[in-house]
Coordinates of C-alpha atoms in Angstrom, one line a residue:
X1 CA 85.3 89.2 108.7
X2 CA 87.7 86.0 107.3
X3 CA 90.2 84.9 108.8
X4 CA 93.8 84.7 106.6
X5 CA 97.4 83.4 107.3
X6 CA 99.9 85.2 105.7
X7 CA 103.6 82.9 105.9
X8 CA 107.0 83.5 105.0
X9 CA 108.2 80.2 104.0
X10 CA 111.1 78.5 102.7
X11 CA 111.2 75.8 100.0
X12 CA 111.4 73.6 103.1
X13 CA 108.4 74.4 104.7
X14 CA 110.4 77.0 107.4
X15 CA 108.5 80.1 108.8
X16 CA 110.7 81.2 112.1
X17 CA 112.9 84.0 111.7
X18 CA 113.3 85.3 108.5
X19 CA 113.4 88.1 108.5
X20 CA 116.7 88.4 111.6
X21 CA 119.4 85.8 112.8
X22 CA 118.4 87.0 115.7
X23 CA 114.9 87.7 115.0
X24 CA 113.6 84.4 117.1
X25 CA 116.7 82.1 118.4
X26 CA 113.9 79.8 120.4
X27 CA 115.4 76.1 120.4
X28 CA 118.5 76.6 119.5
X29 CA 117.6 78.2 115.9
X30 CA 120.8 80.0 114.5
X31 CA 119.1 80.2 110.5
X32 CA 117.9 82.8 110.2
X33 CA 116.7 85.8 108.3
X34 CA 116.9 83.2 105.6
X35 CA 113.8 85.7 103.2
X36 CA 115.6 88.7 103.7
X37 CA 117.9 88.5 100.8
X38 CA 115.0 87.6 98.1
X39 CA 112.8 90.8 98.9
X40 CA 112.5 93.3 96.2
X41 CA 109.6 96.2 95.1
X42 CA 107.4 93.9 93.7
X43 CA 107.3 91.5 96.9
X44 CA 106.6 95.2 98.7
X45 CA 104.1 96.0 96.6
X46 CA 101.9 92.5 96.8
X47 CA 102.3 93.1 100.7
X48 CA 101.4 96.2 101.1
X49 CA 97.9 95.5 98.9
X50 CA 97.3 92.1 101.5
X51 CA 97.7 94.8 104.1
X52 CA 94.9 97.1 103.4
X53 CA 92.5 94.5 102.8
X54 CA 93.2 93.7 106.8
X55 CA 90.6 95.2 109.1
X56 CA 92.1 93.6 112.0
X57 CA 95.4 91.8 112.8
X58 CA 95.5 88.0 115.2
X59 CA 99.1 87.1 116.9
X60 CA 100.4 84.0 118.5
X61 CA 102.5 85.1 121.4
X62 CA 106.0 85.1 119.8
X63 CA 104.9 87.2 116.8
X64 CA 103.6 89.2 118.5
X65 CA 106.1 89.9 121.4
X66 CA 108.9 90.8 117.8
X67 CA 105.9 92.9 116.3
X68 CA 104.9 95.3 119.4
X69 CA 108.7 95.7 119.6
X70 CA 109.7 97.0 116.5
X71 CA 107.0 98.3 115.0
X72 CA 106.3 101.4 116.9
X73 CA 109.5 102.6 116.3
X74 CA 109.2 102.0 112.8
X75 CA 107.5 105.1 112.4
X76 CA 108.9 105.9 108.6
X77 CA 107.5 102.7 107.1
X78 CA 105.2 103.1 104.4
X79 CA 103.4 99.9 106.9
X80 CA 103.2 100.9 110.5
X81 CA 100.0 103.4 110.4
X82 CA 98.2 100.0 109.6
X83 CA 100.1 97.9 111.3
X84 CA 100.0 100.1 115.0
X85 CA 96.8 101.5 114.4
X86 CA 94.3 98.5 113.8
X87 CA 93.6 96.3 116.4
X88 CA 95.4 93.7 117.5
X89 CA 94.1 90.4 119.4
X90 CA 96.8 87.9 120.9
X91 CA 96.2 84.3 121.5
X92 CA 97.9 83.2 124.5
X93 CA 97.7 81.7 128.1
X94 CA 100.7 83.6 129.5
X95 CA 100.5 87.1 128.8
X96 CA 98.6 89.7 130.8
X97 CA 99.2 92.6 129.7
X98 CA 99.9 93.9 125.8
X99 CA 101.6 97.6 125.2
X100 CA 100.7 97.5 121.5
X101 CA 97.7 99.7 121.2
X102 CA 95.0 99.1 120.6
X103 CA 95.5 95.0 121.7
X104 CA 93.5 92.0 123.5
X105 CA 94.3 89.1 125.0
X106 CA 92.5 85.8 124.0
X107 CA 92.6 83.3 126.3
X108 CA 91.4 79.6 126.8
X109 CA 88.9 78.5 123.7
X110 CA 90.7 80.4 121.4
X111 CA 89.2 79.1 118.8
X112 CA 86.0 79.7 120.2
X113 CA 87.0 83.0 120.8
X114 CA 88.5 83.4 116.6
X115 CA 85.3 81.9 115.8
X116 CA 83.6 85.2 117.8
X117 CA 85.7 87.7 115.8
X118 CA 85.1 86.0 113.0
X119 CA 81.5 86.7 113.0
X120 CA 81.8 90.6 113.5
X121 CA 81.4 92.7 110.4
X122 CA 84.6 93.5 108.6
X123 CA 86.9 92.6 105.2
X124 CA 90.1 90.2 107.2
X125 CA 91.4 89.3 110.5
X126 CA 95.2 88.9 109.6
X127 CA 97.6 86.7 111.5
X128 CA 101.3 87.6 110.6
X129 CA 103.8 84.6 110.9
X130 CA 102.6 83.3 114.4
X131 CA 102.4 79.4 112.7
X132 CA 101.6 77.7 115.3
X133 CA 98.4 79.8 115.7
X134 CA 97.8 78.8 112.3
X135 CA 98.5 75.3 112.7
X136 CA 95.6 74.9 115.2
X137 CA 93.4 77.4 113.2
X138 CA 93.5 75.2 110.2
X139 CA 93.3 72.2 112.5
X140 CA 89.8 73.7 113.9
X141 CA 89.0 74.6 109.9
X142 CA 88.7 77.9 110.6
X143 CA 91.0 79.4 108.2
X144 CA 89.1 80.8 105.1
X145 CA 92.5 81.8 103.0
X146 CA 96.2 81.5 103.3
X147 CA 99.0 83.3 101.2
X148 CA 102.5 82.3 101.5
X149 CA 105.4 83.8 100.0
X150 CA 108.1 80.7 99.3
X151 CA 111.5 82.0 99.5
X152 CA 114.2 79.9 96.6
X153 CA 116.2 78.7 99.8
X154 CA 116.5 75.0 101.7
X155 CA 116.9 76.5 105.4
X156 CA 117.3 72.6 106.8
X157 CA 115.8 73.1 110.4
X158 CA 113.4 75.4 112.8
X159 CA 110.2 75.4 112.9
X160 CA 108.0 73.9 110.3
X161 CA 103.7 75.6 108.9
X162 CA 102.7 71.9 108.0
X163 CA 104.7 69.1 110.3
X164 CA 104.2 65.7 110.2
X165 CA 101.0 64.9 112.0
X166 CA 99.3 68.0 111.0
X167 CA 95.1 68.0 110.0
X168 CA 94.5 67.1 106.5
X169 CA 93.0 70.2 104.2
X170 CA 91.8 70.5 101.4
X171 CA 92.4 73.9 99.5
X172 CA 91.8 75.7 95.8
X173 CA 94.5 77.2 94.1
X174 CA 93.0 81.0 94.4
X175 CA 96.0 82.8 92.1
X176 CA 100.1 82.1 91.8
X177 CA 102.8 84.7 90.7
X178 CA 106.8 84.9 91.3
X179 CA 108.9 88.2 91.9
X180 CA 112.1 89.0 90.9
X181 CA 114.2 88.4 93.6
X182 CA 112.6 84.8 93.3
X183 CA 109.8 84.7 95.5
X184 CA 106.9 82.5 94.1
X185 CA 103.4 83.2 96.4
X186 CA 100.7 81.0 96.3
X187 CA 97.1 81.9 97.4
X188 CA 94.5 79.3 98.2
X189 CA 91.1 79.5 99.4
X190 CA 90.2 75.8 102.3
X191 CA 88.0 74.0 100.7
X192 CA 87.3 71.7 103.8
X193 CA 88.4 68.3 104.5
X194 CA 90.0 67.3 100.7
X195 CA 89.2 64.9 98.5
X196 CA 91.2 61.0 97.6
X197 CA 91.4 59.3 94.2
X198 CA 92.7 56.9 92.1
X199 CA 94.5 57.1 89.4
X200 CA 92.8 55.5 86.1
X201 CA 95.6 56.3 83.9
X202 CA 94.8 57.9 79.9
X203 CA 94.3 61.9 79.8

């Protein structure tokens, strides 16, 4: 399977609490819900297309607990059947039980276990949110594709997907589009380490 990281981001790179003021208030975060004003039917269509490519999901602990709390109740949502029905994996060194079936807990050497999952047949193993997990797997060279939905807002605080000190990575732009609500959707393919050069002027 290909490992795909899907993130909702602000213009300043924040991924924390996009969906509601009380979604994730850890570390004193009080600015949640910043993504919601920019949702529209076009983005719902794009998100549905992405979900249709999934054969399994991978989450960090915090995102998993939020999804496991909410999605089993959202039976009328058009995405509920996919999210509730497909295999799920949660990377955690502390969870001992996971009630959102079917879920498997991964602990210990997470990159090695994710690499093993990638060797299994299938289309996409999708990471939704779970920024810290995404950072670690990007640094390990395991992310094949990044799908970033960037909202036209500067949040000003909160956890960022690409903080200072992160591992360098080269990317190739596969597609980009904008929605009526102002979301900029960028899809990138991982290409290994970045290339560097010196500008010499001219065309």
